mmCIF file of C-alpha atoms in Angstrom:
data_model
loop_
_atom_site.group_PDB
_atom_site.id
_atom_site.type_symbol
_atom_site.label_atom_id
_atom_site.label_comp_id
_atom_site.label_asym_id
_atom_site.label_seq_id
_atom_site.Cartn_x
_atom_site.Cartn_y
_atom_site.Cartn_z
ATOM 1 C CA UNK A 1 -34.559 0.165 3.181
ATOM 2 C CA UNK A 2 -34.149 3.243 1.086
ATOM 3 C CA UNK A 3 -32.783 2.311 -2.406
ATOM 4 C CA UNK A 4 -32.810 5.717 -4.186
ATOM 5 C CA UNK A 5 -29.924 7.041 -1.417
ATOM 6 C CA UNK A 6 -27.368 6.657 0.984
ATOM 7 C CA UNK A 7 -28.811 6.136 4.986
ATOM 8 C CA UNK A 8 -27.269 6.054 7.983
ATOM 9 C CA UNK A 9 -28.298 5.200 11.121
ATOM 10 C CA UNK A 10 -26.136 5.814 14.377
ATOM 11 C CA UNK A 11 -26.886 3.735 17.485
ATOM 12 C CA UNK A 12 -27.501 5.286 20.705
ATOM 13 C CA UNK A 13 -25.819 3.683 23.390
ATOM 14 C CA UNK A 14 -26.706 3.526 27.187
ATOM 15 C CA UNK A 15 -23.387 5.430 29.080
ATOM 16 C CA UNK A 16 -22.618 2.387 30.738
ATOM 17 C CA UNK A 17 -21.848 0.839 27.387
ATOM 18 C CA UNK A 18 -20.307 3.769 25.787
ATOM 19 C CA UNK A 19 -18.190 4.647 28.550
ATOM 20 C CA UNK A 20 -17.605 1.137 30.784
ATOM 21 C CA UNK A 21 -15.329 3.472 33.026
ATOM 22 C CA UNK A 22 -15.227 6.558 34.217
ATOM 23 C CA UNK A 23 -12.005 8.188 31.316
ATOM 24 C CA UNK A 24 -9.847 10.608 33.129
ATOM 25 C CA UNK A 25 -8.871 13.453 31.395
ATOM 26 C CA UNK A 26 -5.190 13.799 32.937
ATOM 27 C CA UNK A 27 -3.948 10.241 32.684
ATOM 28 C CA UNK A 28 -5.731 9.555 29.071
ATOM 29 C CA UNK A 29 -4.357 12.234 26.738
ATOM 30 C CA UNK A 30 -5.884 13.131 23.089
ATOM 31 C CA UNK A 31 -4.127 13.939 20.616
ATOM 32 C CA UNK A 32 -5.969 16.120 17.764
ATOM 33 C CA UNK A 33 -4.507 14.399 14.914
ATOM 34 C CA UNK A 34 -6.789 11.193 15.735
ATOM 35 C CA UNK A 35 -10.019 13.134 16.011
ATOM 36 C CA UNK A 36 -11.301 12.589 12.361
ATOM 37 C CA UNK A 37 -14.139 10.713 13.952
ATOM 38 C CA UNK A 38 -15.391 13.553 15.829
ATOM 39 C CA UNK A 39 -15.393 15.510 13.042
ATOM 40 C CA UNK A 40 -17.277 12.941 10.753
ATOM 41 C CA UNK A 41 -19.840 12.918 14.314
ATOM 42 C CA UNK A 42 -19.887 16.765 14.241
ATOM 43 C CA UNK A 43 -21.105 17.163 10.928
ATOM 44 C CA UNK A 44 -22.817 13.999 10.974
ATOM 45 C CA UNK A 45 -25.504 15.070 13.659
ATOM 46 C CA UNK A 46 -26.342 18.081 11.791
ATOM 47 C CA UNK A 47 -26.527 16.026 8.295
ATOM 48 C CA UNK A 48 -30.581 15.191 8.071
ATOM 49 C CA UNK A 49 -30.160 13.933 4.505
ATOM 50 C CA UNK A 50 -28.185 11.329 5.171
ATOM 51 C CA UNK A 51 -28.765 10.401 9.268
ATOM 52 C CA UNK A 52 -32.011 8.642 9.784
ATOM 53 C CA UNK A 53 -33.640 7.808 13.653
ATOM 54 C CA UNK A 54 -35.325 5.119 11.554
ATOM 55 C CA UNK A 55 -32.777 1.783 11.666
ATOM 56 C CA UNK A 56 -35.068 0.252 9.166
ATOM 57 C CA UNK A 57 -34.267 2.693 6.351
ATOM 58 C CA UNK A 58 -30.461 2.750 6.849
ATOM 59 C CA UNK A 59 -28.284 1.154 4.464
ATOM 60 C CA UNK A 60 -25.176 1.564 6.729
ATOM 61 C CA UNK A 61 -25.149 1.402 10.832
ATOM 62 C CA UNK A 62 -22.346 3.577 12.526
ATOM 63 C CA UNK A 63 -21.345 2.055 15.664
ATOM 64 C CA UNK A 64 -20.541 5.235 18.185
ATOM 65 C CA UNK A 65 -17.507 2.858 20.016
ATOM 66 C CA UNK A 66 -15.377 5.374 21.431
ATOM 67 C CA UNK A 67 -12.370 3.400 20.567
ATOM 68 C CA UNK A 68 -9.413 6.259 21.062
ATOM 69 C CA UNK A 69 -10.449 7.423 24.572
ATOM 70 C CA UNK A 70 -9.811 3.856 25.684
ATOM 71 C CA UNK A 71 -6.987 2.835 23.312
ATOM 72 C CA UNK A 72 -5.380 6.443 22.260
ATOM 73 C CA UNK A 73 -2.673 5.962 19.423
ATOM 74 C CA UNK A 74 -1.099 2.196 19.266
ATOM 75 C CA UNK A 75 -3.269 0.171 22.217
ATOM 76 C CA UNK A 76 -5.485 -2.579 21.538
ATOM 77 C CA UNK A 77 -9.104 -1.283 21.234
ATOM 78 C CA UNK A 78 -10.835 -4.354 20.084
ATOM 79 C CA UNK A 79 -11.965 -4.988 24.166
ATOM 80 C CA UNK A 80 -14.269 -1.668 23.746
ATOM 81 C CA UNK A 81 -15.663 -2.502 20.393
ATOM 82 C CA UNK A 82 -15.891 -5.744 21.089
ATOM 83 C CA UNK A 83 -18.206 -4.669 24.296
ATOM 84 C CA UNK A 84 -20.496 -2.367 22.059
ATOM 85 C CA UNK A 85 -20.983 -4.745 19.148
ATOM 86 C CA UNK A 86 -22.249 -7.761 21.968
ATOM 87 C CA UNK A 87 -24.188 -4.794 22.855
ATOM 88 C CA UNK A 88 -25.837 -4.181 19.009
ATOM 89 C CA UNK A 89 -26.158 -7.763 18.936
ATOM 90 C CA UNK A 90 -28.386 -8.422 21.856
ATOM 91 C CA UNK A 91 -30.861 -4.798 21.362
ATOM 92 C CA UNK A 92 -31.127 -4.599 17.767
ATOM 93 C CA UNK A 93 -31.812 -7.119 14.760
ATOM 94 C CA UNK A 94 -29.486 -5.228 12.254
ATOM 95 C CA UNK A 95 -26.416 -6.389 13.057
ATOM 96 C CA UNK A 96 -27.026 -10.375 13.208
ATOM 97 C CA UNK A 97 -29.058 -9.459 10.001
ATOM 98 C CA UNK A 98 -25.941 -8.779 8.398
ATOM 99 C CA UNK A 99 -22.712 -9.905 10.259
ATOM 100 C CA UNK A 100 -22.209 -7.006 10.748
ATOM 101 C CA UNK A 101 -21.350 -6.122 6.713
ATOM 102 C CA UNK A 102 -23.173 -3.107 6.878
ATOM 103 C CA UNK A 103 -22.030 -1.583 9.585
ATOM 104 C CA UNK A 104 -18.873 0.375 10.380
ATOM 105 C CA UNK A 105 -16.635 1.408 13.057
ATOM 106 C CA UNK A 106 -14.023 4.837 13.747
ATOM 107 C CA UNK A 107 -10.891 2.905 14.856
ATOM 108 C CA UNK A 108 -8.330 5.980 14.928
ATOM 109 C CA UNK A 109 -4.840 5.706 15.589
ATOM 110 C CA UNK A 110 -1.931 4.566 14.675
ATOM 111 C CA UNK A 111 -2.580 0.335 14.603
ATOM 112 C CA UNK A 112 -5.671 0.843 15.523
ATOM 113 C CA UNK A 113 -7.141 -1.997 13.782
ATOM 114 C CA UNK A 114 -3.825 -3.848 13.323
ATOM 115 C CA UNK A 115 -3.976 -5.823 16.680
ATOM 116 C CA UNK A 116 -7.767 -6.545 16.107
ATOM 117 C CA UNK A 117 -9.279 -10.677 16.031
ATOM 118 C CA UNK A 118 -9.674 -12.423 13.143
ATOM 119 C CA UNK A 119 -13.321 -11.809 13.730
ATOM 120 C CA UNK A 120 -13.277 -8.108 14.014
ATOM 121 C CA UNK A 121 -11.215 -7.831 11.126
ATOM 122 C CA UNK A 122 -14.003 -9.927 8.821
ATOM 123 C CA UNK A 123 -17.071 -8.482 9.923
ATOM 124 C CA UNK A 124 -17.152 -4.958 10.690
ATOM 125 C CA UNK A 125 -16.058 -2.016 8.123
ATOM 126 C CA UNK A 126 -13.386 -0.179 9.568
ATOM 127 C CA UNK A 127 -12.068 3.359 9.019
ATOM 128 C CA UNK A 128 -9.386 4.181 9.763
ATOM 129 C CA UNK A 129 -5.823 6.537 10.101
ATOM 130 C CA UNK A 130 -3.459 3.336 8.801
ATOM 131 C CA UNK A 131 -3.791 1.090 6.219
ATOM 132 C CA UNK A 132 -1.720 -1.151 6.339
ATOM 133 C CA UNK A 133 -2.297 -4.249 4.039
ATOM 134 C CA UNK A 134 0.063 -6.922 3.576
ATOM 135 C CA UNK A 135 0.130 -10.491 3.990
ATOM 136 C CA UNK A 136 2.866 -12.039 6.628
ATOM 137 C CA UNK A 137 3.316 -8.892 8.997
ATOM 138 C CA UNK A 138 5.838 -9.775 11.339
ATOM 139 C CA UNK A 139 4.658 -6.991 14.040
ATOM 140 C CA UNK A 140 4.366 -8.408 17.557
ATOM 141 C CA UNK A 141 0.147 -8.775 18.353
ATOM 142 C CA UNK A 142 -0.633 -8.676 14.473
ATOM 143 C CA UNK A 143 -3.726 -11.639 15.184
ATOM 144 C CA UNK A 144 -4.715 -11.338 11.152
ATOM 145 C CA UNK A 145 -1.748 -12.721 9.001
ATOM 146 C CA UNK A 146 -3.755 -12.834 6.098
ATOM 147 C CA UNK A 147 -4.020 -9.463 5.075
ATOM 148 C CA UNK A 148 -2.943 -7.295 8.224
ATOM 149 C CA UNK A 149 -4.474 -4.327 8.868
ATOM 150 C CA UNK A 150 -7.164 -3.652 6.932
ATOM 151 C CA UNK A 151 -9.249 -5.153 3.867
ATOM 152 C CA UNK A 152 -8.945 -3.092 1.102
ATOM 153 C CA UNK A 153 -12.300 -2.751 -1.366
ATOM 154 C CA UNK A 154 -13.969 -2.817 2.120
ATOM 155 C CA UNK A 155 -12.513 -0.599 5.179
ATOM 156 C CA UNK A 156 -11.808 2.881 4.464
ATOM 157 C CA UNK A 157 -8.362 4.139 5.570
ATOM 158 C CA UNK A 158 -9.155 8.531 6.151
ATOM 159 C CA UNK A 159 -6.463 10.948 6.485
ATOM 160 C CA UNK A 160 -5.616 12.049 10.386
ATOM 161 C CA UNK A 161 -7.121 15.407 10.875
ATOM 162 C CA UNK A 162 -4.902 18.850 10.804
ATOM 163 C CA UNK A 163 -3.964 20.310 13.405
ATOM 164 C CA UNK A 164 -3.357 23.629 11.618
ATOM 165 C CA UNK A 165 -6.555 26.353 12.285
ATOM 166 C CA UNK A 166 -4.801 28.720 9.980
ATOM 167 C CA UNK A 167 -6.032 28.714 6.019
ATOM 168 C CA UNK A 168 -6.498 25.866 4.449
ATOM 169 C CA UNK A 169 -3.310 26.387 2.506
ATOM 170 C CA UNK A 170 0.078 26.319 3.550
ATOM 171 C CA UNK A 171 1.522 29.574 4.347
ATOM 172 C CA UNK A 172 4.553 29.169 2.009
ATOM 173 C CA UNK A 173 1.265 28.207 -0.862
ATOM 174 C CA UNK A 174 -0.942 31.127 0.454
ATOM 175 C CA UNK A 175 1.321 34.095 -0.505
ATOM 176 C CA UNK A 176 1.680 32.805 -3.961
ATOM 177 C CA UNK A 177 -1.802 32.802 -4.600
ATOM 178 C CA UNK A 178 -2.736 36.358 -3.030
ATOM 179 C CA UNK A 179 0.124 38.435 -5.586
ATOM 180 C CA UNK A 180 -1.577 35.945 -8.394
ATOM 181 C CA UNK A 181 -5.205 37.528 -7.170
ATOM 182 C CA UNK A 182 -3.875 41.026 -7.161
ATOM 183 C CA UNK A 183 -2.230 41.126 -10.341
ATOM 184 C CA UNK A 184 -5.345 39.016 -11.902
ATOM 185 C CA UNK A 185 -3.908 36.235 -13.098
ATOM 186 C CA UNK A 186 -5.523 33.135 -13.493
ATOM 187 C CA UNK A 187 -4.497 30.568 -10.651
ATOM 188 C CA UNK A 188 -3.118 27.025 -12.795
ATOM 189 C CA UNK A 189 -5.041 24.529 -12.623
ATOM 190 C CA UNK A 190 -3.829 21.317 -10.455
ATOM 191 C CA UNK A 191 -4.915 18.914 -13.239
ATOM 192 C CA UNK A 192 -4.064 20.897 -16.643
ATOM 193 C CA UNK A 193 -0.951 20.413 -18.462
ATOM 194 C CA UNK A 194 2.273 22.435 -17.861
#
C-alpha cells in the first residue's frame, strides 16, 4: 500500500450487481441537487493521481452502489448497498481485510443513511447530503439510536450540488464585483478585518 499518498481504488461491478433491475427513467425521477456523487465519479475517472486499477496500492476503496437511482431522496437504500458490499465481500479480500474501515460509500439524499442497520452504520464510511448526529432520534425507521445518522470524525457529510449553471457567484454578488474590477479597486478579502 502506498504510504507517501492518498489511493483510491473503485470497484468494478458486474451490471447485474450494479443495477439488480432494470431503473426506469419515468417512474424513478432525479433530482440534480443529489448528484454530488456523479460529480466526485466525473472527475474521479479522469483523476490518475489519485485512482489506481491496482486494489493493492489503495488506501481507500469506493464502492460504485448506485444508492439514489434505487432510493432517490428519503427511501431506504441500505437493500442496494447491502447487495454490493455481499458482493465486495465474496470477489475481493479488501473489504473482510478491513471491515470495511477503509472503504466508503455515496449515500445521497435527504436520510439517506438515517434509516441504515446498525451494521452499515459501523462499518462503512459514508458521505453524505445530511448529517444528522444526535443520540435518541425519535424519527420513525431511525435503526441506530446511538448516534443517528452519521459518525462524525468518520463519515463525511458534502454539500448537495447547485443547480445554478450561471457564475459561480450569485447574481446579486456578481455585479458588485464587476464595477469593483472596472474602477480597480481591490476586491476585500473574506478573511481580513473590517
Amino acid at each position: 500500500r502506498s504510504k507517501a499518498r492518498l489511493k483510491i481504488y473503485i470497484y468494478e461491478l458486474p451490471w447485474e450487481i450494479a443495477f439488480p433491475f432494470e431503473v426506469q427513467e419515468e417512474i424513478h425521477s432525479r433530482d440534480n441537487i443529489y448528484t454530488g456523487y456523479e460529480q466526485f465519479m466525473r472527475y474521479f475517472l479522469m483523476d490518475d493521481s489519485v485512482r489506481t486499477e491496482n486494489p493493492y496500492e489503495a488506501n481507500l476503496f469506493y464502492v460504485p452502489a448506485l444508492a439514489y437511482f434505487y432510493a432517490e431522496n428519503v427511501r431506504n437504500s441500505q437493500w442496494q448497498i447491502k447487495a454490493v458490499i455481499d458482493h465486495i465481500r465474496q470477489q475481493w479480500p479488501f473489504y473482510n481485510r478491513s471491515g470495511g474501515r477503509d472503504h466508503f460509500v455515496f449515500m445521497p439524499g435527504d436520510r439517506a443513511s438515517c434509516h441504515s442497520d446498525r451494521w452499515l452504520q459501523d462499518e462503512i464510511i459514508k458521505v453524505v447530503h445530511f448529517g444528522m448526529q444526535k443520540k435518541n432520534l425519535t424519527w420513525l425507521g431511525i435503526e441506530n439510536k446511538d448516534y443517528g445518522c452519521i459518525q462524525t470524525k468518520r463519515d463525511l457529510v458534502v454539500p448537495s450540488r447547485s443547480v445554478n449553471t450561471g457564475p459561480l457567484l450569485p447574481n446579486t454578488t456578481t455585479s458588485y464585483y464587476q464595477a469593483m474590477e472596472r474602477h480597480e479597486r481591490s476586491i476585500p478579502s473574506a478573511t481580513s478585518p473590517t
